[in-house]
Short mmCIF file of C-alpha atoms in Angstrom, two decimals:
data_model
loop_
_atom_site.label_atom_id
_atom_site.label_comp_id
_atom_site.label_asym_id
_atom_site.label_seq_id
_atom_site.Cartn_x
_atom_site.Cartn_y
_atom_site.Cartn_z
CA UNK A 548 -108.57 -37.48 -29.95
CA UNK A 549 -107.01 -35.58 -27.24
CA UNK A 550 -105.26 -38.13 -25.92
CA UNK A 551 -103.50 -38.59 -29.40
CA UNK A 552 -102.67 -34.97 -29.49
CA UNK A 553 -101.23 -34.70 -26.20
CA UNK A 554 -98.77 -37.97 -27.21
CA UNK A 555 -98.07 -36.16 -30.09
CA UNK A 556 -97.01 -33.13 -28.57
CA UNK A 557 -94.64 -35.19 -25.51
CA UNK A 558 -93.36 -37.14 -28.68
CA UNK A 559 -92.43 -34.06 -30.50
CA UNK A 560 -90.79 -32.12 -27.17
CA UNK A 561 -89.01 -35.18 -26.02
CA UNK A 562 -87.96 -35.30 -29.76
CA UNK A 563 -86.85 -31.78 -29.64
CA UNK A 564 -85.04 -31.96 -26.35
CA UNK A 565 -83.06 -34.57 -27.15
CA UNK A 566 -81.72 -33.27 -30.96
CA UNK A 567 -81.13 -30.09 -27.91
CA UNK A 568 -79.35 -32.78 -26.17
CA UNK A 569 -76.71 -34.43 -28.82
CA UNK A 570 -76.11 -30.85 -30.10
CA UNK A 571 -74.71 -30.07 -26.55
CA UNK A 572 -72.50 -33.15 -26.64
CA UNK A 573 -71.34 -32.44 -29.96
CA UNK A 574 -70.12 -29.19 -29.31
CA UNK A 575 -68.27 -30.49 -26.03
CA UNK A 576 -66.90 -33.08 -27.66
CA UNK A 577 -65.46 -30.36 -30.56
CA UNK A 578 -64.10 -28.16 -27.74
CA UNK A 579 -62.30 -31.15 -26.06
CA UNK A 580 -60.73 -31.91 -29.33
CA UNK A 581 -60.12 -28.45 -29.92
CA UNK A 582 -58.20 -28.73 -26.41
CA UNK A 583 -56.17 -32.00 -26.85
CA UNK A 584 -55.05 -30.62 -30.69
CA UNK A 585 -53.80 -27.35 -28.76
CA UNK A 586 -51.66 -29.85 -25.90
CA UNK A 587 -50.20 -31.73 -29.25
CA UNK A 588 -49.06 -28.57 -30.87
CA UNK A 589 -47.17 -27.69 -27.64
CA UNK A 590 -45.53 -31.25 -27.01
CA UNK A 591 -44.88 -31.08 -30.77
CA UNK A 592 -42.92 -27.78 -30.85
CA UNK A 593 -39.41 -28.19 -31.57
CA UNK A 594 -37.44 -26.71 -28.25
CA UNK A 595 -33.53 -27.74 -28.88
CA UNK A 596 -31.10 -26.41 -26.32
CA UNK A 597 -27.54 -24.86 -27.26
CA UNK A 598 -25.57 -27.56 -25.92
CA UNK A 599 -26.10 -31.28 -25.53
CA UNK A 600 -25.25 -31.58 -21.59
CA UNK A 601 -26.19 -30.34 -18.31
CA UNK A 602 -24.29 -27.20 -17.16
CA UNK A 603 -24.93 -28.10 -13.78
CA UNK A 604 -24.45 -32.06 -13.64
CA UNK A 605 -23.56 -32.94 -16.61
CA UNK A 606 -26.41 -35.26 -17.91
CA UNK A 607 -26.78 -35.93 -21.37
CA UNK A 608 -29.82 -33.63 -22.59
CA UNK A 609 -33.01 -35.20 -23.99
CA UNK A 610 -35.26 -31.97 -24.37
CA UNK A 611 -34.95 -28.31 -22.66
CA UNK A 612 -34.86 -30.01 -19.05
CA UNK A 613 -32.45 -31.97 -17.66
CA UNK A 614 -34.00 -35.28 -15.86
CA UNK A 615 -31.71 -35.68 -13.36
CA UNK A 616 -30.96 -32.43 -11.32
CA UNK A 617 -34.10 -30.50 -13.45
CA UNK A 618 -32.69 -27.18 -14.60
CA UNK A 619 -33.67 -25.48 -17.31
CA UNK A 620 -31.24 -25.57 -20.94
CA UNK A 621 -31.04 -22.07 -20.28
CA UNK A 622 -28.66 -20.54 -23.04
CA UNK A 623 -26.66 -17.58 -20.80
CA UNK A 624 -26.10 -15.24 -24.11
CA UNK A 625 -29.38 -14.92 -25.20
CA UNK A 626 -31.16 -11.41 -24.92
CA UNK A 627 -32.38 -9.63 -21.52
CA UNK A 628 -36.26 -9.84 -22.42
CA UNK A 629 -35.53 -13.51 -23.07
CA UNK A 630 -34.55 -13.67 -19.04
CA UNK A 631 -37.19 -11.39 -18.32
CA UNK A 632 -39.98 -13.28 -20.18
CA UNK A 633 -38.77 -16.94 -18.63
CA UNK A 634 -39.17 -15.16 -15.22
CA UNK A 635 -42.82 -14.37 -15.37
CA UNK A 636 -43.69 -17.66 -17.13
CA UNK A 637 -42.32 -19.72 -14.75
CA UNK A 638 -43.22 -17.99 -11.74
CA UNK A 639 -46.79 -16.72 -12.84
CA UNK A 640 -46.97 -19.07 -15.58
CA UNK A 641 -47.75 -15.44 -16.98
CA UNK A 642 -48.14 -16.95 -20.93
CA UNK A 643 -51.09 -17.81 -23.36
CA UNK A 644 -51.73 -21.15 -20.47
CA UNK A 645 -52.91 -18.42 -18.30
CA UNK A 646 -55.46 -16.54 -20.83
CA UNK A 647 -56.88 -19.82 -21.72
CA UNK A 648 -57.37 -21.09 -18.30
CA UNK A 649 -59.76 -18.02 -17.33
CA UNK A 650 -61.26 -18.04 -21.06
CA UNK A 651 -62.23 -21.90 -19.89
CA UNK A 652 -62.79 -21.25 -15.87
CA UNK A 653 -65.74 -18.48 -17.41
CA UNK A 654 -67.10 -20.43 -20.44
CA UNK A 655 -67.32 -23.76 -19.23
CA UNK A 656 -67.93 -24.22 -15.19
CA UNK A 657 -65.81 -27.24 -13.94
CA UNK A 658 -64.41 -28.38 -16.94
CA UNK A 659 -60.69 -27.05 -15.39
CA UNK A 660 -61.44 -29.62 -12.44
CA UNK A 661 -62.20 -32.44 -14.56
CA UNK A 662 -59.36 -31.79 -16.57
CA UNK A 663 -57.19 -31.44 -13.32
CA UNK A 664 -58.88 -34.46 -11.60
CA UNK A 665 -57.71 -36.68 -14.73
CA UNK A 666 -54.42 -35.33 -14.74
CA UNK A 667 -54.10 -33.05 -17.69
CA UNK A 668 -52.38 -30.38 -15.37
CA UNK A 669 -49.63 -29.19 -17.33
CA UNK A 670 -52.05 -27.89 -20.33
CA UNK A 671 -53.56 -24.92 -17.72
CA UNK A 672 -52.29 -22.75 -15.25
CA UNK A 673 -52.13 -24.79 -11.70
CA UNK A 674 -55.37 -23.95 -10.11
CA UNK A 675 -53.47 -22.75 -6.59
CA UNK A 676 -50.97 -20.74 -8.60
CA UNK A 677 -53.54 -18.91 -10.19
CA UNK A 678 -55.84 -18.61 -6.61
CA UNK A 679 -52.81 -17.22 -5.41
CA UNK A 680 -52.01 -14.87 -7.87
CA UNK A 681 -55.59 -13.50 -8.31
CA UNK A 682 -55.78 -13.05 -4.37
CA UNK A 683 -52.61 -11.24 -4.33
CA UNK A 684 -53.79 -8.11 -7.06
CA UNK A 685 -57.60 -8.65 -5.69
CA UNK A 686 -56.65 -8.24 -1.72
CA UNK A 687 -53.52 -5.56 -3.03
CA UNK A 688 -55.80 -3.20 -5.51
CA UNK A 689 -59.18 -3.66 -3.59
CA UNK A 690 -57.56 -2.48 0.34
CA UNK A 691 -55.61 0.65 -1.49
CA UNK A 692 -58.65 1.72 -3.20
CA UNK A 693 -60.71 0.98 -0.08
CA UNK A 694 -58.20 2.92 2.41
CA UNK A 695 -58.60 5.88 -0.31
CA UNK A 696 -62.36 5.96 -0.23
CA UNK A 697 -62.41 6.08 3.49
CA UNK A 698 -59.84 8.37 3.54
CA UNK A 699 -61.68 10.88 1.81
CA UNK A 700 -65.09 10.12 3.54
CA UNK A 701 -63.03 10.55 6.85
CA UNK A 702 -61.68 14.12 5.51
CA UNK A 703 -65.35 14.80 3.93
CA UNK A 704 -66.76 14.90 7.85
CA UNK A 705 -68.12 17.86 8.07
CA UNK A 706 -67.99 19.27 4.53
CA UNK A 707 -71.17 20.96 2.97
CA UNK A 708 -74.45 19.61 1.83
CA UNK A 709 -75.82 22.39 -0.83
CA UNK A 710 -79.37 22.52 0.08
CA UNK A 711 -82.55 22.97 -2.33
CA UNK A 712 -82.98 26.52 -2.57
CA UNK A 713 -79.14 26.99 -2.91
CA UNK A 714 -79.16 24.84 -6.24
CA UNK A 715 -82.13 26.57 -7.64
CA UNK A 716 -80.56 29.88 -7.06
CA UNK A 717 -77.30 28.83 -8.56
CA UNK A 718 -79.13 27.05 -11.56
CA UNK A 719 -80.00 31.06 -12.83
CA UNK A 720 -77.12 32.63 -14.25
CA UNK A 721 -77.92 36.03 -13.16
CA UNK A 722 -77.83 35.24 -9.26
CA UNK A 723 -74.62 33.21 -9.10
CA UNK A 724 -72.33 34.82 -10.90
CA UNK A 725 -68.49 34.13 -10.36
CA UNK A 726 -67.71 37.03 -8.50
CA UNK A 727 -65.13 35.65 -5.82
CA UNK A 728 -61.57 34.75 -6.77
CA UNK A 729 -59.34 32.77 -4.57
CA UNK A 730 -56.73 30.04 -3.62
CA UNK A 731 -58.37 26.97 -2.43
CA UNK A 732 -58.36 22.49 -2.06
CA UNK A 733 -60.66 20.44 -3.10
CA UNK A 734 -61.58 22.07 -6.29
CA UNK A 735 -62.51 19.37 -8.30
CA UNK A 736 -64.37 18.19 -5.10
CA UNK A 737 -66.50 21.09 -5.72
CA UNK A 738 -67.58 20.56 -9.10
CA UNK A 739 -68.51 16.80 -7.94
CA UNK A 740 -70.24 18.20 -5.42
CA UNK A 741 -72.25 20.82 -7.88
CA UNK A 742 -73.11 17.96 -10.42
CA UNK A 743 -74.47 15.42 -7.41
CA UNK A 744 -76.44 18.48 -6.13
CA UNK A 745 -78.27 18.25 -10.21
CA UNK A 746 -76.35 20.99 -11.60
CA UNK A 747 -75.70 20.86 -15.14
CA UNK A 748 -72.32 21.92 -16.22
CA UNK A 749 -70.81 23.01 -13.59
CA UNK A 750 -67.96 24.13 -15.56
CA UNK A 751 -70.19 27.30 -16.55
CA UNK A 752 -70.69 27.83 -12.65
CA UNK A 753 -67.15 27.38 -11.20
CA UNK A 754 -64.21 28.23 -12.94
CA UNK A 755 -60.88 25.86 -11.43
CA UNK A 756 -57.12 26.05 -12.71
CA UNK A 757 -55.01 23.87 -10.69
CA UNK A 758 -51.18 23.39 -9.89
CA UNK A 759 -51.40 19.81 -10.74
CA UNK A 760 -52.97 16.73 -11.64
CA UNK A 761 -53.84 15.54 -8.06
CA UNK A 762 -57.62 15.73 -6.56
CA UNK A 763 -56.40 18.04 -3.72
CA UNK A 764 -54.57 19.78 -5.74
CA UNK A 765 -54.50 23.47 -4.66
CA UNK A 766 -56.67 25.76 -7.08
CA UNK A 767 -57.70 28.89 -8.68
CA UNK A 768 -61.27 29.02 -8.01
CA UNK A 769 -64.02 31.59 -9.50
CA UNK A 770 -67.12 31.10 -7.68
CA UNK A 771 -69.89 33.15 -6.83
CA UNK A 772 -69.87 34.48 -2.79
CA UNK A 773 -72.94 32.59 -1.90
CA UNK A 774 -71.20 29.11 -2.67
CA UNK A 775 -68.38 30.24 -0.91
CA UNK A 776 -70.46 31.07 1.92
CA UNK A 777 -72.08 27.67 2.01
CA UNK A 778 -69.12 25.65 1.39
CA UNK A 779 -68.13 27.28 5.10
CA UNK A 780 -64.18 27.89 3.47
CA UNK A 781 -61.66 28.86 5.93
CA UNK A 782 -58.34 30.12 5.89
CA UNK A 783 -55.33 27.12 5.99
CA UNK A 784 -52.09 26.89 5.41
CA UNK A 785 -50.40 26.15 2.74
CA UNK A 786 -49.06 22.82 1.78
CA UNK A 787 -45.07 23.19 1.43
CA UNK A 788 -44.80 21.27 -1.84
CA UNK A 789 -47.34 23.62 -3.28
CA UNK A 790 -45.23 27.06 -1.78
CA UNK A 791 -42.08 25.79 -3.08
CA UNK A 792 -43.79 24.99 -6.48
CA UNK A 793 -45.14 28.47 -6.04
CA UNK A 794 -41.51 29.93 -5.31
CA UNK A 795 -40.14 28.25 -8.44
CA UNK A 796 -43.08 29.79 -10.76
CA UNK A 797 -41.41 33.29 -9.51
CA UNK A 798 -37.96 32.00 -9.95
CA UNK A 799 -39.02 31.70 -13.78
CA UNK A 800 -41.18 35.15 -13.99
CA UNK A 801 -43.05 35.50 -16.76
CA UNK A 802 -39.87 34.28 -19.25
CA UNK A 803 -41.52 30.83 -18.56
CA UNK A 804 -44.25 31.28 -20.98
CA UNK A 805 -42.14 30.46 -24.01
CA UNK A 806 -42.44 26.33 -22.94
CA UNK A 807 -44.99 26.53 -20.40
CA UNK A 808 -47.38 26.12 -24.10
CA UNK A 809 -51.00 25.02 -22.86
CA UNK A 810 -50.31 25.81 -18.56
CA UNK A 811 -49.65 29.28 -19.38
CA UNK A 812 -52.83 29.90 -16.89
CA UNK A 813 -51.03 28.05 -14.37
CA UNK A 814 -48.22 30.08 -14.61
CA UNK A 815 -50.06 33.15 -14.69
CA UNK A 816 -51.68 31.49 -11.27
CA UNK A 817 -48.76 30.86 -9.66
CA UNK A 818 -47.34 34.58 -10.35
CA UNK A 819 -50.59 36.14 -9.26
CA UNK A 820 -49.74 34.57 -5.61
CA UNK A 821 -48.05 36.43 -3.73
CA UNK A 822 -44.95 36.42 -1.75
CA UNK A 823 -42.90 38.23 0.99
CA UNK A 824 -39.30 38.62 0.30
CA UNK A 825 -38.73 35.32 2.45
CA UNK A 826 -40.30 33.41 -0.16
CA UNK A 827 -43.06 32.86 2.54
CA UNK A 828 -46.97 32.84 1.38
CA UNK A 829 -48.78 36.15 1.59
CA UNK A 830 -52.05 35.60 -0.04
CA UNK A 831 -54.85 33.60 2.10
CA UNK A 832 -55.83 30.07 1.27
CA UNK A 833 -58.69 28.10 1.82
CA UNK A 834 -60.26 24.99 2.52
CA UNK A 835 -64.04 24.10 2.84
CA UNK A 836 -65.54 22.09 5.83
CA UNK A 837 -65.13 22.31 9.53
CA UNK A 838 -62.27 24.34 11.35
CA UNK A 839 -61.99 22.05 14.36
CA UNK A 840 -61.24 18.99 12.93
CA UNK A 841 -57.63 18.24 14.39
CA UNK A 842 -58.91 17.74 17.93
CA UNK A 843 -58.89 14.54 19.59
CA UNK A 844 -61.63 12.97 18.92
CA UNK A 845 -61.13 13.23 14.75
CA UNK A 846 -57.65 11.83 15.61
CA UNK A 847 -58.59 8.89 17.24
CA UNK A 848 -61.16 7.75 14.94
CA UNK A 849 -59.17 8.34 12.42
CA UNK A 850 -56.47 6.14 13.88
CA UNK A 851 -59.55 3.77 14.48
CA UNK A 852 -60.26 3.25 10.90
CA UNK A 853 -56.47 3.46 9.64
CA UNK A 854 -55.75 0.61 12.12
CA UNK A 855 -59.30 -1.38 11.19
CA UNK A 856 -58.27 -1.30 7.59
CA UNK A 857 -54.71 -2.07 8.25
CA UNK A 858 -56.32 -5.33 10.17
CA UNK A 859 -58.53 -6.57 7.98
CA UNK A 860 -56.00 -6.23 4.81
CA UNK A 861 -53.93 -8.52 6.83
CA UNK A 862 -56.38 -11.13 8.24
CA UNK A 863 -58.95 -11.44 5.12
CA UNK A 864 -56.38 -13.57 2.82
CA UNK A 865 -55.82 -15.64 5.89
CA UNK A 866 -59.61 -15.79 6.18
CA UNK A 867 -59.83 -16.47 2.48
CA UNK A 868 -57.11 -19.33 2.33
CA UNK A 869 -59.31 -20.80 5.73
CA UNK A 870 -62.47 -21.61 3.66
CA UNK A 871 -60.75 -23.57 0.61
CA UNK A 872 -60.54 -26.69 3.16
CA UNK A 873 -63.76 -25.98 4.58
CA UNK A 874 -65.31 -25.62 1.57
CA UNK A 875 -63.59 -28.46 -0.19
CA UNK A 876 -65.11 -30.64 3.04
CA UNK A 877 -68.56 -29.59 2.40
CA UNK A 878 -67.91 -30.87 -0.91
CA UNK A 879 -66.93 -34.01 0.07
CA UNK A 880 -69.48 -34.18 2.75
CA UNK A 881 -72.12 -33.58 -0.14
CA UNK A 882 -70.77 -35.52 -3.07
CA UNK A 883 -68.85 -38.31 -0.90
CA UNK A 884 -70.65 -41.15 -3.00
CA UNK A 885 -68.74 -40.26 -5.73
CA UNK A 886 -65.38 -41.64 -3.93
CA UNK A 887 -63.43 -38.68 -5.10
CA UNK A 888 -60.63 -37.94 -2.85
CA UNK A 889 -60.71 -35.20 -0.60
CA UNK A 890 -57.86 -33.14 -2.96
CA UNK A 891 -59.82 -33.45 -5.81
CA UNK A 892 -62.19 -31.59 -4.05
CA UNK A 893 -59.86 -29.54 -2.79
CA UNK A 894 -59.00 -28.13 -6.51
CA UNK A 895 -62.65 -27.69 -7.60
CA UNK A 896 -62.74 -25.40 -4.44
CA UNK A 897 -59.89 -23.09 -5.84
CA UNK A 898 -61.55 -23.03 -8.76
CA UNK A 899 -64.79 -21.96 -7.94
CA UNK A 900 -63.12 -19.69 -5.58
CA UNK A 901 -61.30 -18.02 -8.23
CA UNK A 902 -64.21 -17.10 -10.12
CA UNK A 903 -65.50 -15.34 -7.28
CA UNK A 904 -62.21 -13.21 -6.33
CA UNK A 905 -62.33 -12.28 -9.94
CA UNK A 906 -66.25 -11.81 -10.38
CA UNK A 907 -66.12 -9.29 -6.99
CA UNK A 908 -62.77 -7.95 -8.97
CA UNK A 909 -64.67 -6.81 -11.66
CA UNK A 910 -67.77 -5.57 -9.87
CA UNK A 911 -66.36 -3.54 -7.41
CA UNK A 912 -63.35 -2.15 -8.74
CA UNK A 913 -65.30 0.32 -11.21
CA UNK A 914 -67.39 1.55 -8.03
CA UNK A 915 -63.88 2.01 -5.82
CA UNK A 916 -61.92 3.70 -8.28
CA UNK A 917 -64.94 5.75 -9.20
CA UNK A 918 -65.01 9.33 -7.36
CA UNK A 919 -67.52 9.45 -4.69
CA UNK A 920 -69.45 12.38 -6.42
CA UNK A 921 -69.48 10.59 -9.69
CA UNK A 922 -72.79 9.39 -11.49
CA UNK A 923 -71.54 5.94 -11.24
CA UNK A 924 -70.94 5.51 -7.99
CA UNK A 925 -74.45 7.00 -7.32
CA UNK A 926 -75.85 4.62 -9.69
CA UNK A 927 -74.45 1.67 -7.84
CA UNK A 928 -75.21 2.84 -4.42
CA UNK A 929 -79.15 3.44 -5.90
CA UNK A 930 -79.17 -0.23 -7.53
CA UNK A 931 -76.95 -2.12 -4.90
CA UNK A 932 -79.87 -4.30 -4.03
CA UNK A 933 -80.84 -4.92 -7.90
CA UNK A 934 -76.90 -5.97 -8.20
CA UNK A 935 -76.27 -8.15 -5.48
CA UNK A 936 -79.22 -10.09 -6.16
CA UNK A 937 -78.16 -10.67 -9.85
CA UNK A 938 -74.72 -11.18 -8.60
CA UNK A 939 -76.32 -14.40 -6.28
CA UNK A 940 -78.11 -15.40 -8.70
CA UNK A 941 -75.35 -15.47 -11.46
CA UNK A 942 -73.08 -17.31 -8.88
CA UNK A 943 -75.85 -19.94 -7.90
CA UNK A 944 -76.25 -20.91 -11.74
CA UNK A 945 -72.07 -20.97 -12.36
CA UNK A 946 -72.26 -23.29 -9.27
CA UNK A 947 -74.95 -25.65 -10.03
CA UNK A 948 -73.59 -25.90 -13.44
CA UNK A 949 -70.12 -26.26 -12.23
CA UNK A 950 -71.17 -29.06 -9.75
CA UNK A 951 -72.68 -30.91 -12.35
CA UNK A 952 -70.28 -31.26 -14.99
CA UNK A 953 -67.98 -32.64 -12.38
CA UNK A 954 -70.17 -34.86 -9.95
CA UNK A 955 -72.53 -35.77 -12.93
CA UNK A 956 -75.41 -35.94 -10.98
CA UNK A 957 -78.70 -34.82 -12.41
CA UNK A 958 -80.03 -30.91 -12.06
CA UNK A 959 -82.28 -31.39 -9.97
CA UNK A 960 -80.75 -33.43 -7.01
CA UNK A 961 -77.48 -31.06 -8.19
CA UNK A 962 -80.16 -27.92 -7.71
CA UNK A 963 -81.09 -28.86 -4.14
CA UNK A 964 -77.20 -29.74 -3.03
CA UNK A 965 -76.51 -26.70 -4.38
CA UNK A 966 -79.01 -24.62 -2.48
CA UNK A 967 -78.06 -26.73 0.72
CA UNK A 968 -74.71 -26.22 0.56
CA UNK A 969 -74.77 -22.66 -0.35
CA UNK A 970 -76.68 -21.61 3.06
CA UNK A 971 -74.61 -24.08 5.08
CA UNK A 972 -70.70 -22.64 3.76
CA UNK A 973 -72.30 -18.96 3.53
CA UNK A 974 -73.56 -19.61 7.57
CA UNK A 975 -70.29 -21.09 8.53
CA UNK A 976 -68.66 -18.30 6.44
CA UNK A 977 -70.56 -15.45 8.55
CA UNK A 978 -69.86 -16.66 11.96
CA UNK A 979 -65.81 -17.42 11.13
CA UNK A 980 -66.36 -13.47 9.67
CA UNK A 981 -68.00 -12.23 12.86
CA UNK A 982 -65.36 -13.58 14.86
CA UNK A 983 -62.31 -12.20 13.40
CA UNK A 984 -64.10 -9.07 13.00
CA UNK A 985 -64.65 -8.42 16.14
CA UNK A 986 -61.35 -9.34 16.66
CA UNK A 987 -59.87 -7.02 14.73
CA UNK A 988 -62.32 -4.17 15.91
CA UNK A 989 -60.92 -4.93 19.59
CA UNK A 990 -58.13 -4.80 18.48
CA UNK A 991 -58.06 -1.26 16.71
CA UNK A 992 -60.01 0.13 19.28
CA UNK A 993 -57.45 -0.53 21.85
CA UNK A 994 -54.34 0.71 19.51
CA UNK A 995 -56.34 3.83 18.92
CA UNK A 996 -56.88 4.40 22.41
CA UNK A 997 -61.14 4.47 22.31
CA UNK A 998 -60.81 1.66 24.82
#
């Protein structure tokens, strides 16, 4: 009896799983029809150039390229945007081919290989156009935001930690009032600094009206004295865009106010500063942090991590471009009894490269572009473990899932060349990383003169 219920059981699972099964090939083989009607409708579209011969050698047209020299039936009257447009799409290939080629690179791991490998290329976006393009905004946007952050840690050396029995005395409204008024940077630095220390609204605390929209803008600060005190502000001197935005303001007097409209306090600001009859700055401004800074030490570790950033923004796409081959010959050292040429490989590699450029894109460019104060960046910095091991994990499934739609081997003989070949590239990765970066750290050590 419980032998028959046991069969029964296998019988209905293996039932089960494969109904699971055919419902999995039916929908891929929907989506690959779905695919091929979408390459008809292109070949299909009518495309009829303006004239019936080559402009440039004369062959007799039989579509919008001509077969012997290759140039385009471009028609020289048509509208700017029309130039414009053609540019981008056949530079970038910047048209729906590119949307549908990361819609497909997300949804369905390897399918753009296979599609490649059986030579339905010109359907997608080619797979090292797009590598190249991705690494271009990823290395461009990820280095500028990067050189910021450090930037600002490397000016933040020094600058105050508010300590516990400072917050708790500012938390009551009757012992921090805002009784000190003056011209100072880094006043939205401040309130950053207030909310990381658990303030709530620091708005009610610390009243700022600033000359502009920049960060360091220079400010109008209420505060009260004690948060002055501990913020350790010292007299500066003033930035010469801000004096001579300060000189205009008094140029204008108060007759500005008519289409000043909602920066009528800024005006008022600006006014309130004042000035000798040189136009030169009378009234003291501030800045928190340490007064020493500019000696040589700050200087040359500053030059240190200008030149270290500088490096690596040049060297990591080299680095980057390095790996496809190495990568694509792990491939083939791991899946060589398929017999699929070494190029083949090759493109699955920029593939699965891609993802990751754009999968790092969209994790860290949130935390970069985030201020260092904010509650997201502190978020990520308390769950950076919690991340990075979801991040793993997410790119272990994409590539076991990606190596088996193209090798078609089974999952588990794909699980265990996956794990394999994961620690193997990721070693070889980390040593080729080590090297150039203590190359690069030589390097910048002897331009900035700690050497």
């Amino acid at each position: 009896m419980k032998n028959t219920e046991e069969t029964k059981r296998s019988f209905s699972f293996s039932v089960e799983w494969g109904k699971l099964r055919e419902r999995g090939k039916a929908r891929k083989r929907r989506m690959l029809r779905q695919i091929e009607l979408m390459r008809l409708r292109r070949i299909r579209q009518q495309n009829v150039p303006q004239y019936t011969y080559c402009k440039n050698c004369g062959t007799k047209l039989e579509g919008m390229y001509c077969y012997q020299c290759g140039q385009y039936a471009l028609d020289p009257r048509q509208p700017f945007w029309k130039y414009f447009k053609q540019y981008f799409e056949n530079v970038y290939q910047y048209d729906s081919k590119m949307w549908r080629t990361l819609w497909l690179m997300f949804t369905r791991p390897g399918l753009l290989t296979c599609e490649f490998n059986a030579g339905k290329i010109n359907s997608y976006m080619h797979p090292f156009r797009l590598y190249m393009c991705v690494s271009v905004v990823f290395f461009t946007v990820i280095f500028m935001l990067t050189s910021e952050l450090v930037n600002f840690k490397m000016s933040q050396q020094g600058n105050p930690e508010l300590s516990a029995s400072l917050v708790e005395r500012l938390k009551k409204p009757q012992a921090a009032e805002a009784d000190t008024v003056v011209y100072a940077y880094h006043g939205r630095e401040l309130l950053d600094l207030l909310a990381s220390s658990g303030i709530q609204e620091p708005e009610h605390l610390v009243k700022i009206i600033s000359f502009s929209d920049r960060r360091n803008a220079l400010s109008l600060i209420h505060m009260p004295r004690i948060l002055f005190d501990a913020c350790r502000y010292h007299p500066v001197e003033i930035d010469e865009s801000d004096l001579e935005d300060i000189q205009g303001f008094h140029e204008l007097g108060t007759e500005g106010q008519q289409w000043m409209g909602e920066k009528k306090d800024v005006l008022q600001m600006a006014l309130a500063f004042r000035l000798d009859s040189l136009g030169n700055a009378l009234t003291p401004v501030y800045e928190w942090g340490e007064q020493d800074r500019n000696d040589v030490t700050y200087l040359r570790s500053q030059s240190f991590t200008n030149g270290l950033i500088g490096g690596l923004s040049k060297w990591t796409p080299f680095y980057m471009m390095f790996l496809l081959p190495l990568f694509a010959f792990l491939l083939k050292l791991f899946f060589g009894k398929k017999r699929i040429p070494y190029m083949c490989h090759f493109v699955h590699a920029i593939h699965l490269n891609t993802v990751l450029l754009l999968a790092l894109f969209v994790l860290l460019i949130p935390y970069l572009a985030s201020g260092p104060y904010s509650a997201f960046h502190k978020a990520f910095d308390s769950a950076l473990l919690p991340v990075s091991l979801v991040f793993l994990a997410g790119l272990f499934i994409y590539l076991s899932v990606s190596f088996h739609t193209v090798y078609r081997e089974g999952w588990g003989k794909t699980l265990i060349k996956n794990l394999l070949f994961s620690g193997i590239f990721t070693l070889l990765a980390l040593v080729i990383a080590t090297v150039m970066l203590t190359w690069v750290l030589y390097g910048s050590m002897e331009d900035s003169g700690i050497l």
